[in-house]
mmCIF file of C-alpha atoms in Angstrom:
data_model
loop_
_atom_site.group_PDB
_atom_site.id
_atom_site.type_symbol
_atom_site.label_atom_id
_atom_site.label_comp_id
_atom_site.label_asym_id
_atom_site.label_seq_id
_atom_site.Cartn_x
_atom_site.Cartn_y
_atom_site.Cartn_z
ATOM 1 C CA UNK A 9 -19.539 -3.647 -84.316
ATOM 2 C CA UNK A 10 -19.632 -3.752 -88.064
ATOM 3 C CA UNK A 11 -18.412 -7.414 -87.944
ATOM 4 C CA UNK A 12 -21.149 -8.656 -85.602
ATOM 5 C CA UNK A 13 -24.114 -10.536 -86.916
ATOM 6 C CA UNK A 14 -27.036 -8.220 -87.472
ATOM 7 C CA UNK A 15 -29.297 -9.922 -84.974
ATOM 8 C CA UNK A 16 -26.596 -9.516 -82.263
ATOM 9 C CA UNK A 17 -25.923 -5.897 -83.092
ATOM 10 C CA UNK A 18 -29.649 -5.188 -82.794
ATOM 11 C CA UNK A 19 -29.658 -6.988 -79.402
ATOM 12 C CA UNK A 20 -26.919 -4.771 -78.137
ATOM 13 C CA UNK A 21 -28.445 -1.610 -79.454
ATOM 14 C CA UNK A 22 -31.725 -2.536 -77.819
ATOM 15 C CA UNK A 23 -30.060 -2.759 -74.491
ATOM 16 C CA UNK A 24 -28.393 0.627 -74.488
ATOM 17 C CA UNK A 25 -29.308 2.323 -71.278
ATOM 18 C CA UNK A 26 -29.377 5.796 -72.738
ATOM 19 C CA UNK A 27 -30.913 5.925 -76.206
ATOM 20 C CA UNK A 28 -29.195 9.366 -76.916
ATOM 21 C CA UNK A 29 -26.192 7.057 -77.682
ATOM 22 C CA UNK A 30 -28.145 5.667 -80.711
ATOM 23 C CA UNK A 31 -27.636 8.925 -82.570
ATOM 24 C CA UNK A 32 -23.997 8.632 -82.037
ATOM 25 C CA UNK A 33 -24.057 5.094 -83.329
ATOM 26 C CA UNK A 34 -25.878 6.143 -86.427
ATOM 27 C CA UNK A 35 -23.075 8.690 -87.225
ATOM 28 C CA UNK A 36 -20.259 6.212 -86.511
ATOM 29 C CA UNK A 37 -21.350 3.444 -88.763
ATOM 30 C CA UNK A 38 -23.535 3.037 -91.932
ATOM 31 C CA UNK A 39 -24.555 -0.540 -90.856
ATOM 32 C CA UNK A 40 -25.436 0.687 -87.373
ATOM 33 C CA UNK A 41 -27.421 3.481 -88.850
ATOM 34 C CA UNK A 42 -29.727 0.962 -90.659
ATOM 35 C CA UNK A 43 -29.846 -1.336 -87.696
ATOM 36 C CA UNK A 44 -31.067 1.286 -85.298
ATOM 37 C CA UNK A 45 -34.409 1.030 -87.165
ATOM 38 C CA UNK A 46 -34.758 -2.465 -85.705
ATOM 39 C CA UNK A 47 -34.133 -1.666 -82.046
ATOM 40 C CA UNK A 48 -36.970 -2.990 -79.756
ATOM 41 C CA UNK A 49 -36.383 -0.720 -76.830
ATOM 42 C CA UNK A 50 -35.844 3.035 -76.312
ATOM 43 C CA UNK A 51 -34.657 4.530 -72.960
ATOM 44 C CA UNK A 52 -34.203 8.234 -72.967
ATOM 45 C CA UNK A 53 -33.501 10.302 -69.814
ATOM 46 C CA UNK A 54 -32.960 14.010 -69.475
ATOM 47 C CA UNK A 55 -30.071 14.575 -67.249
ATOM 48 C CA UNK A 56 -29.457 17.547 -64.971
ATOM 49 C CA UNK A 57 -26.452 18.498 -67.156
ATOM 50 C CA UNK A 58 -28.658 18.510 -70.279
ATOM 51 C CA UNK A 59 -31.354 20.530 -68.468
ATOM 52 C CA UNK A 60 -28.856 23.200 -67.257
ATOM 53 C CA UNK A 61 -27.310 23.477 -70.805
ATOM 54 C CA UNK A 62 -30.718 23.948 -72.311
ATOM 55 C CA UNK A 63 -31.410 26.774 -69.780
ATOM 56 C CA UNK A 64 -28.013 28.574 -70.007
ATOM 57 C CA UNK A 65 -27.926 31.610 -72.392
ATOM 58 C CA UNK A 66 -24.443 30.550 -73.489
ATOM 59 C CA UNK A 67 -25.387 27.008 -74.513
ATOM 60 C CA UNK A 68 -29.088 26.764 -75.054
ATOM 61 C CA UNK A 69 -28.903 27.576 -78.769
ATOM 62 C CA UNK A 70 -26.572 24.562 -79.314
ATOM 63 C CA UNK A 71 -28.730 22.025 -77.476
ATOM 64 C CA UNK A 72 -31.253 19.943 -79.379
ATOM 65 C CA UNK A 73 -34.670 20.030 -77.495
ATOM 66 C CA UNK A 74 -35.231 16.858 -75.526
ATOM 67 C CA UNK A 75 -38.513 16.088 -77.050
ATOM 68 C CA UNK A 76 -37.067 16.445 -80.605
ATOM 69 C CA UNK A 77 -34.356 13.853 -79.811
ATOM 70 C CA UNK A 78 -37.028 11.417 -78.668
ATOM 71 C CA UNK A 79 -39.304 11.925 -81.607
ATOM 72 C CA UNK A 80 -36.317 11.446 -83.888
ATOM 73 C CA UNK A 81 -35.350 8.078 -82.302
ATOM 74 C CA UNK A 82 -38.961 6.829 -82.150
ATOM 75 C CA UNK A 83 -39.618 8.024 -85.677
ATOM 76 C CA UNK A 84 -37.005 5.714 -87.271
ATOM 77 C CA UNK A 85 -37.655 2.564 -85.078
ATOM 78 C CA UNK A 86 -40.016 0.142 -86.739
ATOM 79 C CA UNK A 87 -40.631 -2.552 -84.167
ATOM 80 C CA UNK A 88 -40.503 -0.912 -80.631
ATOM 81 C CA UNK A 89 -41.655 -3.208 -77.762
ATOM 82 C CA UNK A 90 -40.583 -0.976 -74.859
ATOM 83 C CA UNK A 91 -40.277 2.765 -74.321
ATOM 84 C CA UNK A 92 -39.042 4.560 -71.225
ATOM 85 C CA UNK A 93 -38.757 8.391 -71.248
ATOM 86 C CA UNK A 94 -38.245 10.674 -68.274
ATOM 87 C CA UNK A 95 -36.246 13.183 -66.310
ATOM 88 C CA UNK A 96 -33.404 12.317 -63.975
ATOM 89 C CA UNK A 97 -34.388 12.422 -60.263
ATOM 90 C CA UNK A 98 -31.872 15.118 -59.655
ATOM 91 C CA UNK A 99 -34.176 17.606 -61.498
ATOM 92 C CA UNK A 100 -36.581 17.135 -58.537
ATOM 93 C CA UNK A 101 -34.296 19.593 -56.655
ATOM 94 C CA UNK A 102 -34.895 22.372 -59.220
ATOM 95 C CA UNK A 103 -36.756 25.406 -57.612
ATOM 96 C CA UNK A 104 -39.987 26.612 -58.896
ATOM 97 C CA UNK A 105 -38.417 30.119 -59.226
ATOM 98 C CA UNK A 106 -35.863 28.796 -61.679
ATOM 99 C CA UNK A 107 -38.459 27.565 -64.189
ATOM 100 C CA UNK A 108 -40.598 29.551 -66.550
ATOM 101 C CA UNK A 109 -44.270 28.879 -65.602
ATOM 102 C CA UNK A 110 -45.454 28.593 -69.194
ATOM 103 C CA UNK A 111 -42.638 26.212 -70.321
ATOM 104 C CA UNK A 112 -43.509 22.746 -71.465
ATOM 105 C CA UNK A 113 -40.271 21.474 -73.045
ATOM 106 C CA UNK A 114 -40.137 18.714 -70.343
ATOM 107 C CA UNK A 115 -43.866 18.313 -69.890
ATOM 108 C CA UNK A 116 -43.752 14.692 -70.942
ATOM 109 C CA UNK A 117 -47.370 13.603 -70.185
ATOM 110 C CA UNK A 118 -48.597 16.253 -72.496
ATOM 111 C CA UNK A 119 -51.271 14.640 -74.696
ATOM 112 C CA UNK A 120 -50.176 16.805 -77.685
ATOM 113 C CA UNK A 121 -46.567 15.545 -77.318
ATOM 114 C CA UNK A 122 -47.525 11.927 -76.887
ATOM 115 C CA UNK A 123 -49.848 12.094 -79.948
ATOM 116 C CA UNK A 124 -46.832 12.845 -82.047
ATOM 117 C CA UNK A 125 -45.162 9.423 -81.433
ATOM 118 C CA UNK A 126 -47.615 7.057 -79.762
ATOM 119 C CA UNK A 127 -49.621 6.241 -82.907
ATOM 120 C CA UNK A 128 -46.508 5.156 -84.634
ATOM 121 C CA UNK A 129 -45.562 2.450 -81.987
ATOM 122 C CA UNK A 130 -48.747 1.589 -80.167
ATOM 123 C CA UNK A 131 -49.446 -1.649 -82.271
ATOM 124 C CA UNK A 132 -46.526 -3.635 -80.753
ATOM 125 C CA UNK A 133 -45.773 -1.660 -77.652
ATOM 126 C CA UNK A 134 -45.737 -3.997 -74.589
ATOM 127 C CA UNK A 135 -44.100 -1.725 -71.970
ATOM 128 C CA UNK A 136 -44.379 2.031 -71.474
ATOM 129 C CA UNK A 137 -42.809 4.249 -68.811
ATOM 130 C CA UNK A 138 -43.113 8.070 -68.558
ATOM 131 C CA UNK A 139 -41.496 10.025 -65.754
ATOM 132 C CA UNK A 140 -42.550 13.588 -65.932
ATOM 133 C CA UNK A 141 -40.989 16.958 -64.734
ATOM 134 C CA UNK A 142 -43.154 17.739 -61.766
ATOM 135 C CA UNK A 143 -42.715 21.486 -61.875
ATOM 136 C CA UNK A 144 -44.175 21.632 -65.309
ATOM 137 C CA UNK A 145 -46.635 18.753 -64.950
ATOM 138 C CA UNK A 146 -48.193 19.387 -61.438
ATOM 139 C CA UNK A 147 -50.476 22.165 -62.556
ATOM 140 C CA UNK A 148 -51.516 20.758 -65.934
ATOM 141 C CA UNK A 149 -54.101 17.962 -65.785
ATOM 142 C CA UNK A 150 -53.234 15.266 -68.385
ATOM 143 C CA UNK A 151 -55.597 13.054 -70.295
ATOM 144 C CA UNK A 152 -52.778 10.576 -71.231
ATOM 145 C CA UNK A 153 -54.526 7.667 -69.642
ATOM 146 C CA UNK A 154 -57.424 7.987 -72.082
ATOM 147 C CA UNK A 155 -55.004 8.233 -74.982
ATOM 148 C CA UNK A 156 -52.861 5.211 -73.857
ATOM 149 C CA UNK A 157 -55.924 2.977 -73.158
ATOM 150 C CA UNK A 158 -57.584 3.723 -76.500
ATOM 151 C CA UNK A 159 -54.392 3.234 -78.497
ATOM 152 C CA UNK A 160 -52.262 0.529 -76.897
ATOM 153 C CA UNK A 161 -54.180 -2.764 -77.167
ATOM 154 C CA UNK A 162 -51.049 -4.919 -76.514
ATOM 155 C CA UNK A 163 -49.642 -2.957 -73.587
ATOM 156 C CA UNK A 164 -48.734 -5.128 -70.618
ATOM 157 C CA UNK A 165 -46.720 -2.901 -68.352
ATOM 158 C CA UNK A 166 -47.495 0.874 -67.706
ATOM 159 C CA UNK A 167 -45.610 3.122 -65.438
ATOM 160 C CA UNK A 168 -46.353 6.888 -65.002
ATOM 161 C CA UNK A 169 -44.574 9.177 -62.498
ATOM 162 C CA UNK A 170 -44.703 12.828 -61.328
ATOM 163 C CA UNK A 171 -47.915 13.991 -63.043
ATOM 164 C CA UNK A 172 -51.539 15.153 -62.584
ATOM 165 C CA UNK A 173 -53.742 12.423 -64.277
ATOM 166 C CA UNK A 174 -57.350 12.445 -65.221
ATOM 167 C CA UNK A 175 -59.297 9.270 -65.605
ATOM 168 C CA UNK A 176 -61.944 10.684 -67.899
ATOM 169 C CA UNK A 177 -62.156 8.511 -71.007
ATOM 170 C CA UNK A 178 -60.097 5.788 -69.557
ATOM 171 C CA UNK A 179 -60.832 2.499 -71.325
ATOM 172 C CA UNK A 180 -60.574 -1.071 -70.050
ATOM 173 C CA UNK A 181 -57.015 -2.537 -70.571
ATOM 174 C CA UNK A 182 -57.607 -6.261 -70.155
ATOM 175 C CA UNK A 183 -54.003 -7.300 -71.125
ATOM 176 C CA UNK A 184 -52.268 -5.120 -68.605
ATOM 177 C CA UNK A 185 -50.207 -7.152 -66.119
ATOM 178 C CA UNK A 186 -48.490 -4.352 -64.231
ATOM 179 C CA UNK A 187 -49.730 -0.812 -63.431
ATOM 180 C CA UNK A 188 -47.478 1.716 -61.522
ATOM 181 C CA UNK A 189 -48.282 5.201 -60.485
ATOM 182 C CA UNK A 190 -45.634 7.112 -58.525
ATOM 183 C CA UNK A 191 -45.965 10.551 -57.062
ATOM 184 C CA UNK A 192 -49.227 11.136 -58.997
ATOM 185 C CA UNK A 193 -52.201 13.387 -58.376
ATOM 186 C CA UNK A 194 -55.045 11.108 -59.441
ATOM 187 C CA UNK A 195 -58.475 12.362 -60.217
ATOM 188 C CA UNK A 196 -59.985 9.157 -58.976
ATOM 189 C CA UNK A 197 -60.652 9.588 -55.270
ATOM 190 C CA UNK A 198 -62.182 6.161 -54.719
ATOM 191 C CA UNK A 199 -60.034 4.264 -57.380
ATOM 192 C CA UNK A 200 -63.312 3.062 -58.984
ATOM 193 C CA UNK A 201 -61.908 3.716 -62.399
ATOM 194 C CA UNK A 202 -58.853 1.698 -61.660
ATOM 195 C CA UNK A 203 -60.998 -1.212 -60.565
ATOM 196 C CA UNK A 204 -63.287 -1.013 -63.561
ATOM 197 C CA UNK A 205 -60.637 -0.637 -66.218
ATOM 198 C CA UNK A 206 -57.998 -3.062 -65.052
ATOM 199 C CA UNK A 207 -60.166 -6.016 -63.975
ATOM 200 C CA UNK A 208 -57.427 -8.671 -64.688
ATOM 201 C CA UNK A 209 -54.546 -6.811 -63.188
ATOM 202 C CA UNK A 210 -52.076 -9.030 -61.149
ATOM 203 C CA UNK A 211 -49.541 -6.297 -60.107
ATOM 204 C CA UNK A 212 -50.493 -2.828 -58.871
ATOM 205 C CA UNK A 213 -48.072 -0.170 -57.347
ATOM 206 C CA UNK A 214 -49.440 3.030 -56.013
ATOM 207 C CA UNK A 215 -46.523 5.093 -54.585
ATOM 208 C CA UNK A 216 -47.289 8.517 -53.160
ATOM 209 C CA UNK A 217 -50.564 8.753 -55.025
ATOM 210 C CA UNK A 218 -52.514 11.866 -53.945
ATOM 211 C CA UNK A 219 -56.121 12.854 -54.454
ATOM 212 C CA UNK A 220 -57.577 9.812 -52.734
ATOM 213 C CA UNK A 221 -60.506 10.211 -50.312
ATOM 214 C CA UNK A 222 -61.945 6.794 -49.624
ATOM 215 C CA UNK A 223 -59.992 4.368 -51.807
ATOM 216 C CA UNK A 224 -61.293 0.815 -52.146
ATOM 217 C CA UNK A 225 -59.210 -1.565 -54.160
ATOM 218 C CA UNK A 226 -61.326 -4.391 -55.522
ATOM 219 C CA UNK A 227 -59.372 -6.522 -57.996
ATOM 220 C CA UNK A 228 -60.090 -10.222 -58.154
ATOM 221 C CA UNK A 229 -56.920 -11.186 -59.969
ATOM 222 C CA UNK A 230 -54.450 -8.982 -57.957
ATOM 223 C CA UNK A 231 -51.474 -10.948 -56.721
ATOM 224 C CA UNK A 232 -48.925 -8.276 -55.698
ATOM 225 C CA UNK A 233 -49.612 -4.734 -54.363
ATOM 226 C CA UNK A 234 -47.246 -2.013 -53.228
ATOM 227 C CA UNK A 235 -49.275 0.915 -51.863
ATOM 228 C CA UNK A 236 -47.903 4.030 -50.076
ATOM 229 C CA UNK A 237 -50.592 6.600 -49.238
ATOM 230 C CA UNK A 238 -49.263 10.138 -49.523
ATOM 231 C CA UNK A 239 -52.122 11.733 -47.587
ATOM 232 C CA UNK A 240 -54.507 10.616 -44.802
ATOM 233 C CA UNK A 241 -57.833 9.331 -46.352
ATOM 234 C CA UNK A 242 -60.513 8.442 -43.937
ATOM 235 C CA UNK A 243 -60.427 4.799 -44.831
ATOM 236 C CA UNK A 244 -58.442 2.150 -46.797
ATOM 237 C CA UNK A 245 -60.028 -0.994 -48.195
ATOM 238 C CA UNK A 246 -58.360 -3.875 -50.073
ATOM 239 C CA UNK A 247 -60.496 -6.696 -51.378
ATOM 240 C CA UNK A 248 -58.334 -9.058 -53.326
ATOM 241 C CA UNK A 249 -59.063 -12.754 -52.924
ATOM 242 C CA UNK A 250 -55.859 -13.867 -54.837
ATOM 243 C CA UNK A 251 -53.421 -11.312 -53.318
ATOM 244 C CA UNK A 252 -50.253 -13.016 -52.258
ATOM 245 C CA UNK A 253 -47.904 -10.199 -51.541
ATOM 246 C CA UNK A 254 -48.805 -6.736 -49.944
ATOM 247 C CA UNK A 255 -46.563 -3.836 -48.883
ATOM 248 C CA UNK A 256 -48.787 -1.054 -47.472
ATOM 249 C CA UNK A 257 -47.568 2.205 -45.913
ATOM 250 C CA UNK A 258 -50.159 4.752 -44.708
ATOM 251 C CA UNK A 259 -50.380 7.422 -42.048
ATOM 252 C CA UNK A 260 -53.602 7.667 -39.903
ATOM 253 C CA UNK A 261 -56.628 6.065 -41.643
ATOM 254 C CA UNK A 262 -59.608 5.846 -39.293
ATOM 255 C CA UNK A 263 -60.396 2.422 -40.850
ATOM 256 C CA UNK A 264 -58.206 -0.169 -42.473
ATOM 257 C CA UNK A 265 -59.971 -3.150 -43.944
ATOM 258 C CA UNK A 266 -58.134 -6.032 -45.652
ATOM 259 C CA UNK A 267 -59.817 -8.961 -47.250
ATOM 260 C CA UNK A 268 -57.044 -11.098 -48.772
ATOM 261 C CA UNK A 269 -57.312 -14.639 -47.426
ATOM 262 C CA UNK A 270 -54.287 -15.983 -49.526
ATOM 263 C CA UNK A 271 -51.858 -13.430 -48.384
ATOM 264 C CA UNK A 272 -48.513 -14.890 -47.537
ATOM 265 C CA UNK A 273 -46.079 -11.962 -47.432
ATOM 266 C CA UNK A 274 -47.349 -8.750 -45.662
ATOM 267 C CA UNK A 275 -45.450 -5.606 -44.807
ATOM 268 C CA UNK A 276 -47.570 -2.975 -42.892
ATOM 269 C CA UNK A 277 -46.417 0.530 -41.888
ATOM 270 C CA UNK A 278 -49.059 2.691 -40.254
ATOM 271 C CA UNK A 279 -48.903 5.474 -37.639
ATOM 272 C CA UNK A 280 -52.363 4.923 -36.278
ATOM 273 C CA UNK A 281 -55.527 2.980 -37.234
ATOM 274 C CA UNK A 282 -58.587 3.134 -35.019
ATOM 275 C CA UNK A 283 -60.329 0.296 -36.821
ATOM 276 C CA UNK A 284 -58.124 -2.412 -38.252
ATOM 277 C CA UNK A 285 -60.223 -5.317 -39.689
ATOM 278 C CA UNK A 286 -58.833 -8.321 -41.419
ATOM 279 C CA UNK A 287 -60.203 -11.730 -42.326
ATOM 280 C CA UNK A 288 -58.293 -14.810 -41.494
ATOM 281 C CA UNK A 289 -54.925 -15.159 -43.149
ATOM 282 C CA UNK A 290 -54.678 -18.862 -43.936
ATOM 283 C CA UNK A 291 -51.389 -18.778 -45.831
ATOM 284 C CA UNK A 292 -49.485 -15.837 -44.105
ATOM 285 C CA UNK A 293 -45.725 -16.772 -43.727
ATOM 286 C CA UNK A 294 -43.968 -13.401 -43.453
ATOM 287 C CA UNK A 295 -45.127 -10.432 -41.479
ATOM 288 C CA UNK A 296 -43.379 -7.120 -41.189
ATOM 289 C CA UNK A 297 -45.057 -4.592 -38.828
ATOM 290 C CA UNK A 298 -44.138 -0.883 -38.388
ATOM 291 C CA UNK A 299 -46.545 1.076 -36.186
ATOM 292 C CA UNK A 300 -46.422 3.590 -33.385
ATOM 293 C CA UNK A 301 -50.019 3.007 -32.433
ATOM 294 C CA UNK A 302 -52.045 0.106 -33.833
ATOM 295 C CA UNK A 303 -55.207 -0.529 -31.840
ATOM 296 C CA UNK A 304 -55.258 -4.095 -33.065
ATOM 297 C CA UNK A 305 -51.731 -5.532 -32.630
ATOM 298 C CA UNK A 306 -50.748 -8.559 -34.567
ATOM 299 C CA UNK A 307 -51.254 -10.878 -31.779
ATOM 300 C CA UNK A 308 -54.983 -10.221 -31.767
ATOM 301 C CA UNK A 309 -55.477 -11.137 -35.440
ATOM 302 C CA UNK A 310 -56.147 -14.701 -36.444
ATOM 303 C CA UNK A 311 -52.963 -15.491 -38.306
ATOM 304 C CA UNK A 312 -50.322 -18.108 -38.155
ATOM 305 C CA UNK A 313 -47.052 -16.890 -39.498
ATOM 306 C CA UNK A 314 -43.571 -18.510 -39.787
ATOM 307 C CA UNK A 315 -41.612 -15.257 -40.040
ATOM 308 C CA UNK A 316 -42.307 -12.038 -38.143
ATOM 309 C CA UNK A 317 -40.360 -8.718 -38.492
ATOM 310 C CA UNK A 318 -41.482 -6.112 -35.975
ATOM 311 C CA UNK A 319 -40.533 -2.462 -36.183
ATOM 312 C CA UNK A 320 -39.680 -0.407 -33.047
ATOM 313 C CA UNK A 321 -43.059 1.293 -32.856
ATOM 314 C CA UNK A 322 -45.015 -1.940 -32.994
ATOM 315 C CA UNK A 323 -42.716 -3.688 -30.574
ATOM 316 C CA UNK A 324 -43.261 -0.809 -28.012
ATOM 317 C CA UNK A 325 -47.021 -1.010 -28.420
ATOM 318 C CA UNK A 326 -47.179 -4.803 -28.095
ATOM 319 C CA UNK A 327 -44.734 -4.641 -25.151
ATOM 320 C CA UNK A 328 -47.188 -2.146 -23.477
ATOM 321 C CA UNK A 329 -50.020 -4.605 -24.149
ATOM 322 C CA UNK A 330 -47.982 -7.315 -22.410
ATOM 323 C CA UNK A 331 -47.269 -4.985 -19.461
ATOM 324 C CA UNK A 332 -50.976 -4.281 -19.056
ATOM 325 C CA UNK A 333 -52.341 -7.832 -19.373
ATOM 326 C CA UNK A 334 -50.067 -10.255 -21.242
ATOM 327 C CA UNK A 335 -50.403 -11.885 -24.578
ATOM 328 C CA UNK A 336 -53.634 -13.738 -24.914
ATOM 329 C CA UNK A 337 -53.412 -15.475 -28.397
ATOM 330 C CA UNK A 338 -51.018 -18.428 -28.458
ATOM 331 C CA UNK A 339 -52.216 -19.513 -31.800
ATOM 332 C CA UNK A 340 -50.773 -16.524 -33.505
ATOM 333 C CA UNK A 341 -47.295 -17.372 -32.327
ATOM 334 C CA UNK A 342 -47.027 -21.077 -32.143
ATOM 335 C CA UNK A 343 -46.046 -21.484 -35.805
ATOM 336 C CA UNK A 344 -43.349 -18.885 -35.737
ATOM 337 C CA UNK A 345 -39.851 -20.074 -36.793
ATOM 338 C CA UNK A 346 -38.053 -16.785 -37.154
ATOM 339 C CA UNK A 347 -38.485 -13.395 -35.442
ATOM 340 C CA UNK A 348 -36.642 -10.073 -36.280
ATOM 341 C CA UNK A 349 -37.318 -7.462 -33.544
ATOM 342 C CA UNK A 350 -36.384 -3.710 -33.840
ATOM 343 C CA UNK A 351 -36.423 -2.306 -30.456
ATOM 344 C CA UNK A 352 -35.391 0.447 -28.041
ATOM 345 C CA UNK A 353 -34.863 -0.913 -24.411
ATOM 346 C CA UNK A 354 -36.495 1.519 -22.060
ATOM 347 C CA UNK A 355 -37.020 -0.831 -19.090
ATOM 348 C CA UNK A 356 -35.068 -4.093 -19.101
ATOM 349 C CA UNK A 357 -37.326 -5.476 -16.347
ATOM 350 C CA UNK A 358 -40.286 -5.279 -18.797
ATOM 351 C CA UNK A 359 -38.501 -5.987 -22.042
ATOM 352 C CA UNK A 360 -36.883 -9.256 -20.711
ATOM 353 C CA UNK A 361 -40.061 -10.870 -19.407
ATOM 354 C CA UNK A 362 -41.771 -9.863 -22.633
ATOM 355 C CA UNK A 363 -39.089 -11.694 -24.747
ATOM 356 C CA UNK A 364 -39.264 -14.664 -22.345
ATOM 357 C CA UNK A 365 -43.028 -14.747 -22.744
ATOM 358 C CA UNK A 366 -42.640 -14.828 -26.547
ATOM 359 C CA UNK A 367 -40.103 -17.515 -26.367
ATOM 360 C CA UNK A 368 -42.392 -19.709 -24.170
ATOM 361 C CA UNK A 369 -45.292 -19.247 -26.677
ATOM 362 C CA UNK A 370 -43.139 -19.792 -29.845
ATOM 363 C CA UNK A 371 -42.529 -23.507 -29.471
ATOM 364 C CA UNK A 372 -41.224 -23.816 -33.026
ATOM 365 C CA UNK A 373 -38.844 -20.814 -32.957
ATOM 366 C CA UNK A 374 -35.435 -21.591 -34.362
ATOM 367 C CA UNK A 375 -34.016 -18.109 -35.152
ATOM 368 C CA UNK A 376 -34.363 -14.806 -33.133
ATOM 369 C CA UNK A 377 -32.677 -11.562 -34.308
ATOM 370 C CA UNK A 378 -32.722 -8.370 -32.256
ATOM 371 C CA UNK A 379 -31.759 -5.042 -33.729
ATOM 372 C CA UNK A 380 -31.092 -2.303 -31.173
ATOM 373 C CA UNK A 381 -31.733 1.400 -31.908
ATOM 374 C CA UNK A 382 -28.385 3.263 -32.376
ATOM 375 C CA UNK A 383 -29.614 5.962 -29.910
ATOM 376 C CA UNK A 384 -30.367 3.527 -27.200
ATOM 377 C CA UNK A 385 -28.407 2.659 -24.021
ATOM 378 C CA UNK A 386 -26.052 -0.149 -25.197
ATOM 379 C CA UNK A 387 -25.028 -1.012 -21.681
ATOM 380 C CA UNK A 388 -28.670 -1.899 -20.745
ATOM 381 C CA UNK A 389 -29.300 -3.468 -24.152
ATOM 382 C CA UNK A 390 -26.193 -5.705 -24.000
ATOM 383 C CA UNK A 391 -27.212 -7.095 -20.678
ATOM 384 C CA UNK A 392 -30.218 -8.690 -22.534
ATOM 385 C CA UNK A 393 -27.820 -10.903 -24.680
ATOM 386 C CA UNK A 394 -26.562 -13.447 -22.108
ATOM 387 C CA UNK A 395 -29.853 -13.668 -20.259
ATOM 388 C CA UNK A 396 -31.738 -14.456 -23.552
ATOM 389 C CA UNK A 397 -29.162 -16.928 -24.755
ATOM 390 C CA UNK A 398 -29.209 -18.753 -21.385
ATOM 391 C CA UNK A 399 -33.059 -18.824 -21.308
ATOM 392 C CA UNK A 400 -33.385 -20.414 -24.676
ATOM 393 C CA UNK A 401 -29.970 -21.865 -25.799
ATOM 394 C CA UNK A 402 -31.380 -23.967 -28.599
ATOM 395 C CA UNK A 403 -32.484 -20.805 -30.517
ATOM 396 C CA UNK A 404 -30.050 -19.331 -32.958
ATOM 397 C CA UNK A 405 -29.488 -15.726 -31.824
ATOM 398 C CA UNK A 406 -28.357 -12.661 -33.788
ATOM 399 C CA UNK A 407 -27.651 -9.213 -32.502
ATOM 400 C CA UNK A 408 -27.078 -5.998 -34.365
ATOM 401 C CA UNK A 409 -27.709 -2.273 -34.746
ATOM 402 C CA UNK A 410 -30.646 -0.912 -36.608
ATOM 403 C CA UNK A 411 -29.365 1.488 -39.490
ATOM 404 C CA UNK A 412 -31.397 3.587 -41.782
ATOM 405 C CA UNK A 413 -30.102 1.965 -45.025
ATOM 406 C CA UNK A 414 -28.426 -1.257 -43.879
ATOM 407 C CA UNK A 415 -28.545 -3.058 -40.591
ATOM 408 C CA UNK A 416 -25.124 -3.898 -38.874
ATOM 409 C CA UNK A 417 -24.881 -7.258 -37.313
ATOM 410 C CA UNK A 418 -22.580 -7.505 -34.332
ATOM 411 C CA UNK A 419 -22.951 -11.149 -33.537
ATOM 412 C CA UNK A 420 -24.473 -14.012 -35.731
ATOM 413 C CA UNK A 421 -25.367 -17.507 -34.848
ATOM 414 C CA UNK A 422 -24.813 -17.537 -31.051
#
């Protein structure tokens, strides 16, 4: 690499996926040693192998502490734009009994540790990601949000994982465009601080965030939201007039309120919601519904979608509604062009008329895909195929088996 133009060498060094290799580059070449000061990105991950070596009596004295490696790399860099530091997911399998309760060598959201390096890079930093070691962070409440918000005025993307976070002292971050919390215990039970301090936020991801009681997301500029609720709060509310894409997974909220008139792509997974209220979706095009008991099935909501993906729980419930009284709202179905149905056939004499009823109401339907549950009776399920194709031959039919990670299509384009 000594023969490469400096700008190209810096670009390569900035793209190294494991910044521990930067130290090796510094030793291998004098020119690379000087160029490592110009890297724009640092990505350092503590692997399971490194962790085990640092714990073993035979090798721990020969292993450089993880935080020391990171401080050394950040200390020589002069123009960092992005930082990612964390522990490998495999460390999540470590038992609490195998870790010293007082240890903090992998407590990465420790304010004392972050203060050692953040002031050196905060001026130009645009992206920051910290994935903590849960065993050492879960019982230590961190004030890192206050530190980051008061130091990083240019930060645009912030991602924090596996930590207990306080919102005390959190300052507004008006330039932030993406905020991700994953497996976090958050001391903001109604997310009021999030609403107040990120008023211009367009992208919000809350994955497995605990500590919420009655969360109400009210963000006027939010366009994309991914929210998986780790516990069962009494109610969930989203008020986002510019929201376009929403992926929401929750358990059993008593109330689910959604005010997002511009929503076009909606994935909803909910075990049960006694009160499901939405305002009219004027632009909804794609709807994916997973539910074992939803008191307001999608046909009863004033929506016009072009693509609908229905999970097995939701299909069973709406099929039961059909059995009890039929489908009342034709307007919710008339614009549909594509349907993907995940189902378990329990009674073909109910399922088949239900499918026929949908076909009659979906006058613009061109594609219909049915994924059968692998534990279902394939002899019964397979008898659906010729009867459906004969009933609506102009529709393009697909048949397959619903798998956990990847669906298997048996027949395409009948």
